[in-house]
Tab-separated table of C-alpha atoms and ligand atoms in Angstrom:
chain	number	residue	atom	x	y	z
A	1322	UNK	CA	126.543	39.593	216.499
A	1323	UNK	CA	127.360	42.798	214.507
A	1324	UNK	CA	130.305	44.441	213.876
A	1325	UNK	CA	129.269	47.645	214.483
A	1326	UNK	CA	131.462	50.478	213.970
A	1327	UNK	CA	134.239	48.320	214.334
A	1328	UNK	CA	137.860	49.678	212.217
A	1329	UNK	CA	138.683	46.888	209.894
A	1330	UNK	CA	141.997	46.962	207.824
A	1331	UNK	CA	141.304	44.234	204.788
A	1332	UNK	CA	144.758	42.924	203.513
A	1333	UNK	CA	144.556	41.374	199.879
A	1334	UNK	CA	147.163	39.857	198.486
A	1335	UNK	CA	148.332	38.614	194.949
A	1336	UNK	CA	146.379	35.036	194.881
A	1337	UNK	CA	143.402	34.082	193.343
A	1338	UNK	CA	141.835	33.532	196.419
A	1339	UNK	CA	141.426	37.362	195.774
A	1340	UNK	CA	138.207	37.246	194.433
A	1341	UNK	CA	136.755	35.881	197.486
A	1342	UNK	CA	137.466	39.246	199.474
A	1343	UNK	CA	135.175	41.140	197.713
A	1344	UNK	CA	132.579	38.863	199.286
A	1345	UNK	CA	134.454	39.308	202.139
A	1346	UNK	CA	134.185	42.891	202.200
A	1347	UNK	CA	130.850	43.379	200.972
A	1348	UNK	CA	129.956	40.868	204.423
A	1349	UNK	CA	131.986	42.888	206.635
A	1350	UNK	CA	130.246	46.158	205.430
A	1351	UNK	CA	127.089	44.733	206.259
A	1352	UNK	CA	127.969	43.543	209.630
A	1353	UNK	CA	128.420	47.042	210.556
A	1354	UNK	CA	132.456	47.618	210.046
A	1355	UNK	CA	134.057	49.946	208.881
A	1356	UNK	CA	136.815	48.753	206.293
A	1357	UNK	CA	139.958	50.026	204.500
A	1358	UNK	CA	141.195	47.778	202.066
A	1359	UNK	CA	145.083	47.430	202.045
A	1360	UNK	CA	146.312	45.844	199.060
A	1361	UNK	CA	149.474	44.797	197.501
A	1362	UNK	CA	150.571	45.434	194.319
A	1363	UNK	CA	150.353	41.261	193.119
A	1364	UNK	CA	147.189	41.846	195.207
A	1365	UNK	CA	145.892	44.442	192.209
A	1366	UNK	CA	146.746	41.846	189.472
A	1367	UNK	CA	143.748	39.827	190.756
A	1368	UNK	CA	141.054	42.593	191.804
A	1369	UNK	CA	140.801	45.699	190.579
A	1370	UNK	CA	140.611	48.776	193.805
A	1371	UNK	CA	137.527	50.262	192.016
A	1372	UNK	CA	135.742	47.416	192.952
A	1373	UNK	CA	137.029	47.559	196.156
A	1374	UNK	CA	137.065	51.032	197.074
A	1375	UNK	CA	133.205	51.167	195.630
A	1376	UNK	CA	132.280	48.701	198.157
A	1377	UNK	CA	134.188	49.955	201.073
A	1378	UNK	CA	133.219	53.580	200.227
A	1379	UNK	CA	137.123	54.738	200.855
A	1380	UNK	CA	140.208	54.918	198.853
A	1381	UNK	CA	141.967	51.650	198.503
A	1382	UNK	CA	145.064	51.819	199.714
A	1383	UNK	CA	148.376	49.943	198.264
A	1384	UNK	CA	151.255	52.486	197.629
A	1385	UNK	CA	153.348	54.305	200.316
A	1386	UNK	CA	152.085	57.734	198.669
A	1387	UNK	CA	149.972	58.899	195.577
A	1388	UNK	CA	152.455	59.732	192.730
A	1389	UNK	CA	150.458	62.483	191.381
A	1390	UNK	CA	149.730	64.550	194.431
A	1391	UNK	CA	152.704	63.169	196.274
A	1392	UNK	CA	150.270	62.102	199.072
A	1393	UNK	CA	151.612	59.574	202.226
A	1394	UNK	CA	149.904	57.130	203.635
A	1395	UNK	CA	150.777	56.640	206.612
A	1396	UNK	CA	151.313	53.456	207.708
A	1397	UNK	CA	151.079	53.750	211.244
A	1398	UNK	CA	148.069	55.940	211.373
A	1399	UNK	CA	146.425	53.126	210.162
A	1400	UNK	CA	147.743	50.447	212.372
A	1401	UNK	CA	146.409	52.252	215.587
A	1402	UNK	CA	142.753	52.704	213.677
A	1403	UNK	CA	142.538	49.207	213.402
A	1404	UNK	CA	140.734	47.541	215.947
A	1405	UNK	CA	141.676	44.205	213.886
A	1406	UNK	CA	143.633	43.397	210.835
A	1407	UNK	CA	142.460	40.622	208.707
A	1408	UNK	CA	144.805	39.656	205.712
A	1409	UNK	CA	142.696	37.540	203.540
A	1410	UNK	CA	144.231	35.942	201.293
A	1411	UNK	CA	147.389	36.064	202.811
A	1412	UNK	CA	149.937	33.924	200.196
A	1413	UNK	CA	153.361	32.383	200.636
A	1414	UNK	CA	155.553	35.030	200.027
A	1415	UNK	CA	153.441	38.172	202.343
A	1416	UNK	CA	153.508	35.259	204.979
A	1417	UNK	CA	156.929	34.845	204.421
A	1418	UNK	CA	157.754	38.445	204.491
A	1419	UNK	CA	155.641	39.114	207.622
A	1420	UNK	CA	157.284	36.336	209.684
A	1421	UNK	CA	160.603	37.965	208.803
A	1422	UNK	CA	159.779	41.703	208.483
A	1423	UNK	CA	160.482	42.250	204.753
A	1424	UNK	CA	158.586	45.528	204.412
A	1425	UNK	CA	158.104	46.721	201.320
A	1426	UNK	CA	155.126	46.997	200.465
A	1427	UNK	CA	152.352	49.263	202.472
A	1428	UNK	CA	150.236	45.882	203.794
A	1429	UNK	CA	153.927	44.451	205.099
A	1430	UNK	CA	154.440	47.706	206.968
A	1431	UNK	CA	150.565	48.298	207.917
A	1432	UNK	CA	150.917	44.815	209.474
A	1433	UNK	CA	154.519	45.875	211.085
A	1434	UNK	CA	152.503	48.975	212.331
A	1435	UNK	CA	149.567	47.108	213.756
A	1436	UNK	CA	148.741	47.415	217.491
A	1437	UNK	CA	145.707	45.379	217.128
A	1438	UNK	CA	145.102	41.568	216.704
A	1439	UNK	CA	145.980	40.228	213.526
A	1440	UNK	CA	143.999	37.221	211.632
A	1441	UNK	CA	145.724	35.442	209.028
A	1442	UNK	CA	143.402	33.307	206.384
A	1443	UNK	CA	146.132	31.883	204.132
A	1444	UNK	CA	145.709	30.375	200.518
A	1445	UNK	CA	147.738	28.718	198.010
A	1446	UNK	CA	148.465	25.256	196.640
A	1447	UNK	CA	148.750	22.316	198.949
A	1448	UNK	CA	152.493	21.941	198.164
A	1449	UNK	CA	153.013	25.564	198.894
A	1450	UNK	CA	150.935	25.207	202.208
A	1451	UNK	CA	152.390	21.699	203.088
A	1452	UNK	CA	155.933	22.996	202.716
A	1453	UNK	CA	158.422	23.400	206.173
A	1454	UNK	CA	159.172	26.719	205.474
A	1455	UNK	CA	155.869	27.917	204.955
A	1456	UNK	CA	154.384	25.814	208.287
A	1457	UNK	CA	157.264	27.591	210.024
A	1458	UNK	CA	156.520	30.841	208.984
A	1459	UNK	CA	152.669	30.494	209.917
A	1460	UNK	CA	153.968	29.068	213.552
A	1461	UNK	CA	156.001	32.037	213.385
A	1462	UNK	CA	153.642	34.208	213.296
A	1463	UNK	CA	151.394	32.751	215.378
A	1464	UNK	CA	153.490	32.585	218.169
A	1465	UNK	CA	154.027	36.703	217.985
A	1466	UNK	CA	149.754	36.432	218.761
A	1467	UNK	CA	148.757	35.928	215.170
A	1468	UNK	CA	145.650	34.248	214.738
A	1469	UNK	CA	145.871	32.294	211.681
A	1470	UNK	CA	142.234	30.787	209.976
A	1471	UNK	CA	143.478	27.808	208.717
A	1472	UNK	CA	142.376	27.159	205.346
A	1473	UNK	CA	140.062	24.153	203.717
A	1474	UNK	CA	140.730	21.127	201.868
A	1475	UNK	CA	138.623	21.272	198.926
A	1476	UNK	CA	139.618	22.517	195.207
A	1477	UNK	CA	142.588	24.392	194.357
A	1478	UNK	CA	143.128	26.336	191.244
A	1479	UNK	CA	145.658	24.482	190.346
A	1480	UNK	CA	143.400	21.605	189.708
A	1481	UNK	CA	144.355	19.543	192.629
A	1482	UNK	CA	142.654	18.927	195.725
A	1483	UNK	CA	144.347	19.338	199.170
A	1484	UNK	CA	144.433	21.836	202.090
A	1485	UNK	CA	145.281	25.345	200.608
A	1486	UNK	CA	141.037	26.556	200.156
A	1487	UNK	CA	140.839	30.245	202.237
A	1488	UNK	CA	138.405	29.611	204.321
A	1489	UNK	CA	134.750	30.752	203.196
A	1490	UNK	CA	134.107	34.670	203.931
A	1491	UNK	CA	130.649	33.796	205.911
A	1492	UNK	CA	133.411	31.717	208.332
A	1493	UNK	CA	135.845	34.142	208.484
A	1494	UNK	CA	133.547	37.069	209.652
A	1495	UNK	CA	132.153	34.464	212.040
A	1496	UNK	CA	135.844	34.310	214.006
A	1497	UNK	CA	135.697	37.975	213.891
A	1498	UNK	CA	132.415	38.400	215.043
A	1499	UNK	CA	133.232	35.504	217.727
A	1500	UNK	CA	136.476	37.379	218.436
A	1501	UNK	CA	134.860	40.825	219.803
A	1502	UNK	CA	132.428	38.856	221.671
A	1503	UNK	CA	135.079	37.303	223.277
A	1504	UNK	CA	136.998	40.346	223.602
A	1505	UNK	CA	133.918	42.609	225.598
A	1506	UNK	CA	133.846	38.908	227.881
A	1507	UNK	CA	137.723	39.179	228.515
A	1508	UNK	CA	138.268	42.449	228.770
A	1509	UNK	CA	139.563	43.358	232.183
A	1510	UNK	CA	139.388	40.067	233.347
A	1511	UNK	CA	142.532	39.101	235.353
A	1512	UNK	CA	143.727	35.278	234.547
A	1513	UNK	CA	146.530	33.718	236.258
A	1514	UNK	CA	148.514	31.088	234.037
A	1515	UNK	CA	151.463	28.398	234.721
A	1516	UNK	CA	153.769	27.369	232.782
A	1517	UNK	CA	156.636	25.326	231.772
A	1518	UNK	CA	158.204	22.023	233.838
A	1519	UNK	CA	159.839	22.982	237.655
A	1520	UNK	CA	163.189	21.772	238.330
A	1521	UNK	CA	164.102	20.772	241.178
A	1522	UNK	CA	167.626	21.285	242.400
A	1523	UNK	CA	169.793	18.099	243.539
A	1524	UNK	CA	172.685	20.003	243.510
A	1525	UNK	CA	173.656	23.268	241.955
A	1526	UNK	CA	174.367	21.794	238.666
A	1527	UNK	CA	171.650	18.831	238.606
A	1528	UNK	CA	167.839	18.954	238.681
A	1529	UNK	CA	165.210	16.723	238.507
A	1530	UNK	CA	162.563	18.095	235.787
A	1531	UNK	CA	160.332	16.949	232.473
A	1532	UNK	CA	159.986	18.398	228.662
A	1533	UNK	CA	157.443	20.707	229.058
A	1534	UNK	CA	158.469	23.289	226.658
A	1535	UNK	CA	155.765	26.050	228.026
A	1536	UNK	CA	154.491	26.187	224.524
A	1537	UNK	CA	150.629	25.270	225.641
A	1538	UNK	CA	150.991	27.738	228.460
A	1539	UNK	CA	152.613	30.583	226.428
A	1540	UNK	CA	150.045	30.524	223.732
A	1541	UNK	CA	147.363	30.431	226.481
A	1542	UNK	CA	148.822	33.692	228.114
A	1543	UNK	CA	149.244	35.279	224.729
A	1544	UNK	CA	145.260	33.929	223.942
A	1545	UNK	CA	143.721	35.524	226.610
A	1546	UNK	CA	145.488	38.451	226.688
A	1547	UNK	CA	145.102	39.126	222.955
A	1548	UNK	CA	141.243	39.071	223.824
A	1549	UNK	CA	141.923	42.040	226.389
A	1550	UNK	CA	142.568	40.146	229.666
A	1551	UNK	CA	145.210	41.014	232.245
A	1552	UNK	CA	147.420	37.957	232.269
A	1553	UNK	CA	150.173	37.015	234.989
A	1554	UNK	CA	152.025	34.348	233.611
A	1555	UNK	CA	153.814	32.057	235.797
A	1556	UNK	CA	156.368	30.205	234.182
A	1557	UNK	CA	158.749	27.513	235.094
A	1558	UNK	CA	162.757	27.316	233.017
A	1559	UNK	CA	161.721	27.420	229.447
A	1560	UNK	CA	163.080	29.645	226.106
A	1561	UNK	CA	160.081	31.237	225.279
A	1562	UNK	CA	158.905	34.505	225.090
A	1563	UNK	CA	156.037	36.591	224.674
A	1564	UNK	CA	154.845	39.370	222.333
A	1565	UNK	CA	152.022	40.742	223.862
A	1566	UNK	CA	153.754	43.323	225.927
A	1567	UNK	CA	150.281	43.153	228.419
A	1568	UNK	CA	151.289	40.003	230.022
A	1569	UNK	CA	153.370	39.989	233.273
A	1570	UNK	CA	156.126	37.185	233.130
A	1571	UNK	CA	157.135	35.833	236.570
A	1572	UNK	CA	159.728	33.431	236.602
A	1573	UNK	CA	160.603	30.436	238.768
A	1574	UNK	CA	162.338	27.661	239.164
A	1575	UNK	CA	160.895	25.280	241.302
A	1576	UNK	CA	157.557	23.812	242.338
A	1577	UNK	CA	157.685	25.636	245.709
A	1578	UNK	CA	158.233	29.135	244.347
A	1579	UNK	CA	155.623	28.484	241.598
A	1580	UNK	CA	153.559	27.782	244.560
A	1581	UNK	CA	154.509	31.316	246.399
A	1582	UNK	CA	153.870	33.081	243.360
A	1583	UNK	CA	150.469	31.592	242.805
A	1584	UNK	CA	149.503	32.354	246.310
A	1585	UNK	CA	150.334	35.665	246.013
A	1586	UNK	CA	148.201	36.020	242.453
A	1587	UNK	CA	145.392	33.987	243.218
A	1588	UNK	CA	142.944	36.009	245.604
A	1589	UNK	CA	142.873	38.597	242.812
A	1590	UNK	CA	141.743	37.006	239.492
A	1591	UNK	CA	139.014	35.835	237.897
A	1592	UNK	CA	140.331	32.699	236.161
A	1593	UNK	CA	143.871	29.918	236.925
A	1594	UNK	CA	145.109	27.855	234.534
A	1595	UNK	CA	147.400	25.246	235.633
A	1596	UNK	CA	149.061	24.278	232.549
A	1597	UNK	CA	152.241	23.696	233.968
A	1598	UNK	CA	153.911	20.466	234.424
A	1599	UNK	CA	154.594	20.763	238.300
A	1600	UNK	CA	157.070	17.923	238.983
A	1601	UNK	CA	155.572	16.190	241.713
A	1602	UNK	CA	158.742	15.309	243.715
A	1603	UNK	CA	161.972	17.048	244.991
A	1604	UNK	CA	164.732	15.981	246.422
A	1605	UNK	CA	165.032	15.894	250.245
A	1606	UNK	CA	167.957	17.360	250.503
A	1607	UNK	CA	169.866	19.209	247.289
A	1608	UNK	CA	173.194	19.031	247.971
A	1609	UNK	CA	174.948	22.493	248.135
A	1610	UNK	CA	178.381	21.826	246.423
A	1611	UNK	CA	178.348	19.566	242.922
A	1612	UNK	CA	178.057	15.996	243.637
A	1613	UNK	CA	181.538	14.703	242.796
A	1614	UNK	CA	180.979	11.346	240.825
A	1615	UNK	CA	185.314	9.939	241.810
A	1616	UNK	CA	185.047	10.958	245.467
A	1617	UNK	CA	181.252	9.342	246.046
A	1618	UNK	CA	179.533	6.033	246.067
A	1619	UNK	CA	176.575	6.440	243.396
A	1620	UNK	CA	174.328	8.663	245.314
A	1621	UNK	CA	171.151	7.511	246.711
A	1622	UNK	CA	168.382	10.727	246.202
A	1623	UNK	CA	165.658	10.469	248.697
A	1624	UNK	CA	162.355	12.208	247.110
A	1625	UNK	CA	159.917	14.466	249.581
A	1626	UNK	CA	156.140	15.625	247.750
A	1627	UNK	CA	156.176	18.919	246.232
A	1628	UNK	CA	153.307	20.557	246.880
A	1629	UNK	CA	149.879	20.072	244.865
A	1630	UNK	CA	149.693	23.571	243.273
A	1631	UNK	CA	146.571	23.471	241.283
A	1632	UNK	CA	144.723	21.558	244.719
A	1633	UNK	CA	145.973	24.592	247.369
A	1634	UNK	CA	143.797	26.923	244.989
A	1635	UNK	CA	141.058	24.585	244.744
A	1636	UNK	CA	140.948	24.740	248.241
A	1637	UNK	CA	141.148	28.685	248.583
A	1638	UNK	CA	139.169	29.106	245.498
A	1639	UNK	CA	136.083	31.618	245.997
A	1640	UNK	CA	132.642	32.075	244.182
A	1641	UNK	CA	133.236	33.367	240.850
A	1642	UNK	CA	136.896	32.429	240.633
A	1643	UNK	CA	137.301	29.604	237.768
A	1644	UNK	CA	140.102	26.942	238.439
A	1645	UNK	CA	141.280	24.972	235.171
A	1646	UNK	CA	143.927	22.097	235.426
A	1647	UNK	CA	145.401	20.293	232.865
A	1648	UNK	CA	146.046	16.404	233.092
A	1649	UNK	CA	148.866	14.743	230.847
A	1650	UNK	CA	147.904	11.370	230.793
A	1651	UNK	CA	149.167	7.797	229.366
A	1652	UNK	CA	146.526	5.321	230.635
A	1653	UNK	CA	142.654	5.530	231.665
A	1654	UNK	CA	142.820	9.239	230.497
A	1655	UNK	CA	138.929	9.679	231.050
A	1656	UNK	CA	138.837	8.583	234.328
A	1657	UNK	CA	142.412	10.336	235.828
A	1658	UNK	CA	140.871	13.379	234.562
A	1659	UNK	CA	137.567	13.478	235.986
A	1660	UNK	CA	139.463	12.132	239.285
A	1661	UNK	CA	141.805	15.317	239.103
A	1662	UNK	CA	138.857	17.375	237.956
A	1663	UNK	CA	137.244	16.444	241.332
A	1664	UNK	CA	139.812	16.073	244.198
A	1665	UNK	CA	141.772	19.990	243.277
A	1666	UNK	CA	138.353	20.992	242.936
A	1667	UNK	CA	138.739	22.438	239.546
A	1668	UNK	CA	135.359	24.002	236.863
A	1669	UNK	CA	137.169	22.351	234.114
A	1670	UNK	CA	140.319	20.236	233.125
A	1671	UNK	CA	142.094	19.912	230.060
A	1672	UNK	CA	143.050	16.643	228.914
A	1673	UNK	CA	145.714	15.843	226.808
A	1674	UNK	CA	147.365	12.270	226.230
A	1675	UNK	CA	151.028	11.243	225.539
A	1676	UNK	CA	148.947	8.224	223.358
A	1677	UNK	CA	148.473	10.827	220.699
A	1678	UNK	CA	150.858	11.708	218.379
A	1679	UNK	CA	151.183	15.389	218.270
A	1680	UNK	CA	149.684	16.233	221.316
A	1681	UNK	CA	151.382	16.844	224.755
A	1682	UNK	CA	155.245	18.004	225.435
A	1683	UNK	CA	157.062	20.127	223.144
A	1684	UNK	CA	155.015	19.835	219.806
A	1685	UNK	CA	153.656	22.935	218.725
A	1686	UNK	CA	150.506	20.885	218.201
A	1687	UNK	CA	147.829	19.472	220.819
A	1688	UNK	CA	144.828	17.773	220.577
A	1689	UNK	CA	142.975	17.571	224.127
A	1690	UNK	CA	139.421	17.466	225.460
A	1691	UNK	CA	138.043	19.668	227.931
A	1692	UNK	CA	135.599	18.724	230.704
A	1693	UNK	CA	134.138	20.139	233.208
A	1694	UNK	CA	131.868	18.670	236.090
A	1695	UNK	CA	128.699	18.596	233.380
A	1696	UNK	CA	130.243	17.974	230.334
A	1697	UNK	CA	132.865	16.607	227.564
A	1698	UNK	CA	133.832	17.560	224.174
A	1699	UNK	CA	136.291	16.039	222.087
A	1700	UNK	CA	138.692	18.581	219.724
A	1701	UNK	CA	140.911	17.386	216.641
A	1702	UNK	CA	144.776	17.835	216.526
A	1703	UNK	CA	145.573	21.576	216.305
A	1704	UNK	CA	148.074	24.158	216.664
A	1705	UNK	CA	148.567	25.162	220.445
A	1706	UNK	CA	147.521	28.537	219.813
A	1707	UNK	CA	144.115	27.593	218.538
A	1708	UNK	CA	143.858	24.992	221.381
A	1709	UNK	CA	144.529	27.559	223.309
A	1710	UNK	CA	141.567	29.876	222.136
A	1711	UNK	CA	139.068	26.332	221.958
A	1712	UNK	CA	140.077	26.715	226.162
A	1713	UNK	CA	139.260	29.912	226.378
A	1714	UNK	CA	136.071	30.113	224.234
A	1715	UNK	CA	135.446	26.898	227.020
A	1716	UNK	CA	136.065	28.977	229.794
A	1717	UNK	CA	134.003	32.015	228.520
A	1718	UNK	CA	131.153	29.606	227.661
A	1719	UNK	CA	131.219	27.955	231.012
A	1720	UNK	CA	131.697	32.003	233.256
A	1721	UNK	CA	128.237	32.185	231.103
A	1722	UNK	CA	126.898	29.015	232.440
A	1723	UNK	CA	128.011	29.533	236.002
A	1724	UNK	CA	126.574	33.491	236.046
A	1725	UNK	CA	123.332	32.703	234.500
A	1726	UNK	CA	122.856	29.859	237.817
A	1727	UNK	CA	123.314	32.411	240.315
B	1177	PMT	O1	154.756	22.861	227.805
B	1177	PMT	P1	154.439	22.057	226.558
B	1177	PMT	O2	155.659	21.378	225.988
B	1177	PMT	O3	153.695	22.865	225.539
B	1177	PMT	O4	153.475	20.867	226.985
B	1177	PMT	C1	152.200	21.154	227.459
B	1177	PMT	C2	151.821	20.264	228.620
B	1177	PMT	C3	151.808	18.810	228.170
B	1177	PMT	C4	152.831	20.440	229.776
B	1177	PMT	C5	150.390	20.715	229.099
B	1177	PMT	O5	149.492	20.595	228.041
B	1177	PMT	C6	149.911	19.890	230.277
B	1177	PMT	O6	149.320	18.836	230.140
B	1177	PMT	N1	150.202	20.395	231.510
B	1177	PMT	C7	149.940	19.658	232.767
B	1177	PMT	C8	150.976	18.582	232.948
B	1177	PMT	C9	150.819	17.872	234.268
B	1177	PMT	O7	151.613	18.053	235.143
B	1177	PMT	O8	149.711	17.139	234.370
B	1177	PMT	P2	149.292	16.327	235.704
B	1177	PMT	O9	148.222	15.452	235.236
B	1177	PMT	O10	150.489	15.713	236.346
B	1177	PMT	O11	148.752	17.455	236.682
B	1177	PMT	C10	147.370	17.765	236.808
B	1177	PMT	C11	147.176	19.241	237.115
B	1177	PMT	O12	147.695	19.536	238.418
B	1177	PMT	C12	147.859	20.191	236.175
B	1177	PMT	O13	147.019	21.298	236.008
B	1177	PMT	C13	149.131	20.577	236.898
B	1177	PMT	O14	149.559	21.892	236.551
B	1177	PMT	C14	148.680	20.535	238.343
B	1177	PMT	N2	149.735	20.155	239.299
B	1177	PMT	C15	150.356	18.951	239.221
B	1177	PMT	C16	151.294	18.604	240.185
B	1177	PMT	C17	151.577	19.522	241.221
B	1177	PMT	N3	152.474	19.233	242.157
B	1177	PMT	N4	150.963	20.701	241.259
B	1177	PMT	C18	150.049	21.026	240.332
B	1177	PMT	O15	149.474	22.124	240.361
């Protein structure tokens, strides 16, 4: 796939990753973009802007304004050209300064300034890269809709070998390229998501609930929508937030109203995911005062089935409408799923297993595999928000599949 006459902004920064971006940028030129390299002034220490400006055929651009002619760039001009913004390499301390906002330099405010999605391929040593505060930083970003390209293990200048490679140009202009795709696919599409646990009131201080965090379903709403879809995003008590302003957040609280507000969603989109963790019992009868513990014998709670939210839209589920659960599993995981997959009469479920560390509640890591009625595949551990875009490349593939039978 091209890139035709797509606006590119090129970030470089100070690493000697650096020289890799002129490969970069001669591959992005070829596919068709159109790119303005934004460097910083580290950034210049490594590759010189003739270079760069010769093979982009436009002024590099690193300063706030030309000293001699007194010229300003302006920063926001070029974050609505963009129609993405890849920052490649992207070191420890722009990473840093991006998570937190330190602008001052022109790609820290160009970034600040950009309304378009932003790919981060970072590069350093593995200490750097292995080190808390830069993981948090990169999670930090990522959960404002960064995408971040992970880098290698291979080499480092330093001598050493570990993860801290940027990735290799050909792969990085592959996620772009597989990013627009996705984009003209999602565009317009409306996608319903759940999220979080439910609690479920036993009195008006005391629920029954679980520790779903909403992570998985938050970085699925921020996924899709960052690929141009309309998301609703039903979400159960959690402390999350989004970034993409295009999502709709709905709140509930309990398993019944997440039902309502599915209901009322669900004849109008084109794709559920049920990535909430619906609890599947209530009690009977929540008390409407606070249980007193000195006045009481201990309380007996009698339980009553909430109802099976992902199964009432299998049910009213039309042609063309694509249903994907989730299962959390701790036992037969294979089989539970394809059960689930079958009797809520779902196009695909996501399994992920409490048996493996990092994956399931309240990590900011999963590692699941997605099935639908034909087929399996198997993905590593990774961050929820690239889980999330493995799901929806799955569901994009699979709206292919489905289209192309009919
Ligand atoms: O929120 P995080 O901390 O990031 O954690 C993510 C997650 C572990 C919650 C998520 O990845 C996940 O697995 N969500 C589904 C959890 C769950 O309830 O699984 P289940 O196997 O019990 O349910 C199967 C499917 O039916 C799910 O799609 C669920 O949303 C749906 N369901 C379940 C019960 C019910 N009463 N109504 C439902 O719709």
């Amino acid at each position: 796939m091209s890139l035709q006459g797509k606006h590119i902004i090129l970030g470089i920064c100070g690493g000697i990753a650096a020289y890799k971006s002129v490969s970069l940028l001669r591959l992005l030129v070829k596919a068709g973009a159109e790119v303005q390299v934004v460097i910083t002034p580290a950034g210049k220490e490594f590759i010189t802007p003739v270079t760069l400006s010769a093979l982009s055929q436009k002024p590099v651009v690193s300063e706030f304004f030309t000293a001699n002619t007194g010229e300003w760039h302006s920063h926001v001009d070029l974050g609505l050209w963009a129609d993405c913004m890849v920052i490649a390499p992207a070191t420890a301390s722009s990473i840093g300064k991006m998570a937190h906002g330190i602008a001052d330099n022109m790609l820290i405010t160009t970034y600040l300034s950009a309304k378009s999605p932003v790919f981060i391929a970072p590069a350093m040593d593995l200490d750097m890269m292995a080190h808390p505060s830069t993981q948090a930083n990169l999670r930090l970003l990522e959960s404002y809709g960064n995408h971040i390209i992970e880098p290698e293990v291979g080499y480092l200048a330093s001598g050493l070998t570990g993860k801290g490679r940027m990735e290799e140009p050909e792969r990085i202009v592959e996620v772009l390229q597989k990013h627009f795709a996705s984009t003209e696919t999602m565009k317009g599409k409306k996608v319903l998501i759940t999220a979080g646990p439910t609690h479920e009131k036993i009195d008006p201080v005391r629920f029954i609930g679980n520790y779903s965090s909403g992570k998985m379903g938050y970085a699925l709403a921020e996924e899709c929508a960052s690929r141009g879809a309309e998301v609703t995003l039903v979400s159960g008590p959690v402390s999350l937030s989004i970034s993409n302003p295009s999502v709709k957040v709905e709140k509930v609280e309990s398993a019944k109203q997440m039902l309502a507000a599915c209901q009322n969603h669900f004849p109008a989109v084109d794709v559920a995911i049920m990535c909430a963790a619906v609890a599947d019992y209530a009690p009977a009868h929540p008390a409407d005062s606070k249980i007193k513990r000195e006045h009481q014998e201990v309380p007996v709670i009698e339980l009553v089935k909430n109802p099976d939210i992902a199964a009432t839209l299998g049910a009213a589920k039309k042609p063309g409408q694509q249903l994907v659960g989730f299962a959390l599993e701790t036992d037969h995981e294979f089989d539970n799923a394809l059960e689930k997959l079958a009797r809520k009469n779902l196009d695909m479920i996501v399994l992920n297993s409490m048996r493996d560390r990092g994956a399931g509640f309240g990590t900011d890591t999963n590692k699941v595999t997605i099935f639908t009625r034909e087929s399996r595949k198997e993905y590593p551990l990774k961050s929820k928000r690239e889980v999330a875009a493995d799901i929806v490349d799955a569901i994009i593939n699979h709206g292919c599949e489905l289209s192309s039978e009919q």
